[in-house]
Short mmCIF file of C-alpha atoms in Angstrom, two decimals:
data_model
loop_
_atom_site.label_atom_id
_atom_site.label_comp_id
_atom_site.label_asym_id
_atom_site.label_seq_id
_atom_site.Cartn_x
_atom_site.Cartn_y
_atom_site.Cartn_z
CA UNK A 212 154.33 95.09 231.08
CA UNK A 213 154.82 91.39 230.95
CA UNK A 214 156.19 89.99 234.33
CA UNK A 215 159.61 88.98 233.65
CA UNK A 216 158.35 85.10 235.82
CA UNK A 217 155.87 84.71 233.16
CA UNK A 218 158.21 83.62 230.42
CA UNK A 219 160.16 81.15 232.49
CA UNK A 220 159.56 77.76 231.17
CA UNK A 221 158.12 74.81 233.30
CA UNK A 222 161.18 72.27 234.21
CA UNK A 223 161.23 69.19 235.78
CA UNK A 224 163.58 68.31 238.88
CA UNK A 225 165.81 65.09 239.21
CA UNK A 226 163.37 63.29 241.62
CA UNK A 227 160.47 63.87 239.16
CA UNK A 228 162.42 62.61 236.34
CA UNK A 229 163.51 59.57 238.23
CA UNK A 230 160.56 58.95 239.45
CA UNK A 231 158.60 58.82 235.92
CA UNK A 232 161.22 56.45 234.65
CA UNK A 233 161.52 54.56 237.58
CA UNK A 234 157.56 53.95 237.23
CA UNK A 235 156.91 53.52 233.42
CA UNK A 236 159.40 51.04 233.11
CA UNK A 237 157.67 49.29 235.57
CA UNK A 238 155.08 48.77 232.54
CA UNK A 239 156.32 46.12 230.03
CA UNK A 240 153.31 46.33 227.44
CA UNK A 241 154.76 47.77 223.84
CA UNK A 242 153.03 50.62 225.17
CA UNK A 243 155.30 50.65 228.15
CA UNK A 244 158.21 50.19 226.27
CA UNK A 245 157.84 52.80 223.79
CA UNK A 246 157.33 55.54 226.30
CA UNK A 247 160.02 54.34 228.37
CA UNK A 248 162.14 54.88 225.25
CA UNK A 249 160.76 57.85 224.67
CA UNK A 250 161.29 59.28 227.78
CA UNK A 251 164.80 58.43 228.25
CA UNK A 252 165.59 60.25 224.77
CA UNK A 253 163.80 63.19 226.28
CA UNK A 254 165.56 63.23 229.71
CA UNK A 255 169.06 62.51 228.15
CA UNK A 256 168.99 64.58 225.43
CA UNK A 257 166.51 67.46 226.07
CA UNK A 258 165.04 66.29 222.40
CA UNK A 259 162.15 68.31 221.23
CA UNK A 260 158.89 66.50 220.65
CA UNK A 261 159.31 66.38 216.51
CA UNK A 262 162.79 65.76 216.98
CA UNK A 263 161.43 62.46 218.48
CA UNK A 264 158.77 61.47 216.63
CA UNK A 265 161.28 62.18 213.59
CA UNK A 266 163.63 59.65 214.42
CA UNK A 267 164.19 56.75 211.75
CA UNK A 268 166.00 53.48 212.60
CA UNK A 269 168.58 54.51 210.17
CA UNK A 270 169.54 57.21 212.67
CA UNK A 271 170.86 54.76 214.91
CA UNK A 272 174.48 53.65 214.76
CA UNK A 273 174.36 50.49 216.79
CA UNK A 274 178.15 49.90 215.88
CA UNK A 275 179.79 53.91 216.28
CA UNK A 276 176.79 54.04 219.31
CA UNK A 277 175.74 57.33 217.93
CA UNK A 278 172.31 58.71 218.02
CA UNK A 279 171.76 61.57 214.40
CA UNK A 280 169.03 63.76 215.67
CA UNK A 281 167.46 66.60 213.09
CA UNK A 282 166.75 69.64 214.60
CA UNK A 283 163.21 70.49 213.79
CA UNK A 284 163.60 74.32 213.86
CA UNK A 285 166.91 74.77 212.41
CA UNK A 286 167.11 72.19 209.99
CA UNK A 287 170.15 71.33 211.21
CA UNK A 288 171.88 67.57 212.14
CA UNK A 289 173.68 66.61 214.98
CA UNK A 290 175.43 63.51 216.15
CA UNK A 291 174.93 62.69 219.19
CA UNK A 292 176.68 59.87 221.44
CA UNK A 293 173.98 56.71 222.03
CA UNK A 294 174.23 56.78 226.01
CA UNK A 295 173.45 53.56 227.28
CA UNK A 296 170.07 54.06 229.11
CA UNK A 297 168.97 55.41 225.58
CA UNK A 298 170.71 52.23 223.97
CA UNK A 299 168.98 49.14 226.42
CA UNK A 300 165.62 51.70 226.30
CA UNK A 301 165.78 51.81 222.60
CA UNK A 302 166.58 48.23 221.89
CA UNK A 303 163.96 46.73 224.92
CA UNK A 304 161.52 48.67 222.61
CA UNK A 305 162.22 47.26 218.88
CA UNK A 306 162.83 44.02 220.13
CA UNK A 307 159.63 43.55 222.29
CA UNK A 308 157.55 46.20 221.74
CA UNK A 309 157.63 47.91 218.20
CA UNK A 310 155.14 46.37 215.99
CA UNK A 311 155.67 45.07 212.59
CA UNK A 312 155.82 48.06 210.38
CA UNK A 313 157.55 48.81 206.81
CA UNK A 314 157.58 52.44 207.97
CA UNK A 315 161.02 53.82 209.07
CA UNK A 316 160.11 56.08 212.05
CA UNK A 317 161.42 54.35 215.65
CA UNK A 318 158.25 55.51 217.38
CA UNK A 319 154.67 53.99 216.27
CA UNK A 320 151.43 53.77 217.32
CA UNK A 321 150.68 50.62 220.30
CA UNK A 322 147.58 49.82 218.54
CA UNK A 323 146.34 49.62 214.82
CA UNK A 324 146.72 51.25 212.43
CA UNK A 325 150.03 51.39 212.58
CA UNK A 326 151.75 54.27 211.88
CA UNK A 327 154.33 56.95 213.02
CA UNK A 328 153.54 58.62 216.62
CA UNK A 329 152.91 62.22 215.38
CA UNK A 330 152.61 63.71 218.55
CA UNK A 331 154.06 62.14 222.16
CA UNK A 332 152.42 65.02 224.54
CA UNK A 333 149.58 62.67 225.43
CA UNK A 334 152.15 59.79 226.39
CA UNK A 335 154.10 61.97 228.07
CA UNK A 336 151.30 63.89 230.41
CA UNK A 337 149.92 60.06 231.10
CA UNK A 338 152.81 58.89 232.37
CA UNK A 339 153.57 62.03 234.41
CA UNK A 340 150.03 61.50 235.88
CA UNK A 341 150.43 57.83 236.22
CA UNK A 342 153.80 58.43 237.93
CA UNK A 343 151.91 60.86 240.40
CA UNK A 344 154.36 63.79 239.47
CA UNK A 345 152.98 67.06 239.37
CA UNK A 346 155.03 69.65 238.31
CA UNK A 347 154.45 73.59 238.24
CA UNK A 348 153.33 74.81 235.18
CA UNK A 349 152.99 72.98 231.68
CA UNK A 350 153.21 69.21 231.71
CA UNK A 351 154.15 68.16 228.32
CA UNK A 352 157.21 67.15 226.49
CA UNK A 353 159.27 70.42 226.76
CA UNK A 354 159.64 70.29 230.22
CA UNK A 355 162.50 67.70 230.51
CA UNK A 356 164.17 70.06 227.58
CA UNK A 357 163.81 72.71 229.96
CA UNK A 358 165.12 70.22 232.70
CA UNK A 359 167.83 69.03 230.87
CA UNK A 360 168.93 72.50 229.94
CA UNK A 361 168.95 73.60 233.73
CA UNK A 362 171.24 70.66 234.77
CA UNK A 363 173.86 71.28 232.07
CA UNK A 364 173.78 74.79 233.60
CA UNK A 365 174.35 74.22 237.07
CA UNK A 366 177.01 71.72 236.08
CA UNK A 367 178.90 74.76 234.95
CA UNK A 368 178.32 74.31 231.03
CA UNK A 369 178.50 77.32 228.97
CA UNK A 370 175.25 78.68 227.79
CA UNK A 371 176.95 78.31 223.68
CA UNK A 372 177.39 74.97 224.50
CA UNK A 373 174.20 74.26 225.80
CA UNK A 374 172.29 75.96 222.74
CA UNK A 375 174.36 73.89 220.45
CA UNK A 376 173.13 70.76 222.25
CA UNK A 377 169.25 71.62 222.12
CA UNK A 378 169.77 73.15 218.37
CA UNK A 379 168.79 76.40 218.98
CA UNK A 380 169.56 78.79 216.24
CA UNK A 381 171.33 81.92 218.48
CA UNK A 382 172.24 82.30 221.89
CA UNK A 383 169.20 84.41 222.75
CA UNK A 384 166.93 81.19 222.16
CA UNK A 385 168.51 79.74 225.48
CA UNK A 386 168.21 82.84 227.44
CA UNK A 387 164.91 81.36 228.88
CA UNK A 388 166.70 78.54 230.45
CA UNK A 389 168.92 80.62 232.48
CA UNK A 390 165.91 82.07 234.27
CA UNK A 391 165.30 78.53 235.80
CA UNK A 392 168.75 78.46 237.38
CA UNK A 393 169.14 82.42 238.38
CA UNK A 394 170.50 81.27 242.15
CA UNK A 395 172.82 78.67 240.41
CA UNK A 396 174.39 81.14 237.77
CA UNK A 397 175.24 83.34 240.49
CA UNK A 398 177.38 80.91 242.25
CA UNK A 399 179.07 79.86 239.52
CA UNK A 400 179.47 83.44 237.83
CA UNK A 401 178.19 81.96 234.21
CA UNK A 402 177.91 84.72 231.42
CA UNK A 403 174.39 85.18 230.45
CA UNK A 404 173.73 85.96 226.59
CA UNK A 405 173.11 89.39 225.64
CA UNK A 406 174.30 91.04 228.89
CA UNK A 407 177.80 91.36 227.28
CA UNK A 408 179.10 94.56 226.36
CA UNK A 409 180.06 95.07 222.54
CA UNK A 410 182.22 97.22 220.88
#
């Protein structure tokens, strides 16, 4: 039998996040600016990787200051408010650091050729590293999801809204994330997916 501690994801605390940002955008190479960018999507948001690299700069509604994101396991679209950490981060970066491109995607390579970031787990474990923060577990994108998902939780948000947010097809998909915050939900008595009773 699978130990129950076995499936709970990897999650990031508030110091750790801090302290990444605080550091990369320390670093104002494109480079520096892209993964600054890139971070602060996936700290704010709790983004998925694809979900990232996915992101055209028609997505962006400077003027409404709205962010569309398309989930990459649902299919689905959100709209999302552009908070303004995301906004400077985003802007700092296509101003100063995005390289001349005819391609659409927000995120490209630092060096040619250049094309689309496919992937942003190497940027993101590099800058963890470079940062000096070590957390338990797996150190790729999905742990600021998982962070972000654990904050919304102990600030007392239901676990429907939360799933909404990160695009997650049922309520059982953010069952995981409760796990992280087990001491939290009992204080604040939060009702944990498939525990309820049905008729």
């Amino acid at each position: 039998m699978v130990a129950n501690n076995e499936t709970i994801p990897s999650a990031l605390s508030s110091d750790q996040i801090t302290a990444v940002l605080k550091f990369t955008r320390k670093d104002p190479s494109p480079m520096g600016l892209r993964d600054c960018a890139i971070l602060q999507l996936l700290s704010t948001y709790g983004l998925r990787a694809g979900e990232i690299t996915h992101l055209r700069l028609d997505d962006i509604n400077w003027r409404a200051e709205t962010l569309r994101i398309r989930h990459s396991k649902t299919g689905a679209h959100s709209l999302l408010p552009l908070m303004e950490p995301v906004g400077e981060a985003l802007i700092n970066y296509l101003r100063r650091g995005r390289p001349k491109t005819d391609a659409r995607e927000i995120f490209i390579r630092a060096r040619a050729p250049y094309r689309p970031l496919s992937r942003i787990y190497s940027e993101v474990r590099r800058r963890l590293e470079s940062a000096g923060v070590k957390p338990y577990g797996k150190h790729g994108p999905h742990i600021f999801r998982h962070a972000r998902a654990v904050s919304l939780l102990r600030s007392s948000v239901s676990p429907k809204v939360i799933g909404d947010l990160l695009g997650h097809r049922s309520t059982e998909a953010t069952i995981p994330y409760l796990k992280l915050a087990t001491e939290d939900l009992r204080a604040i008595a939060l009702k944990i997916p498939g525990q309820e009773v049905r008729s």
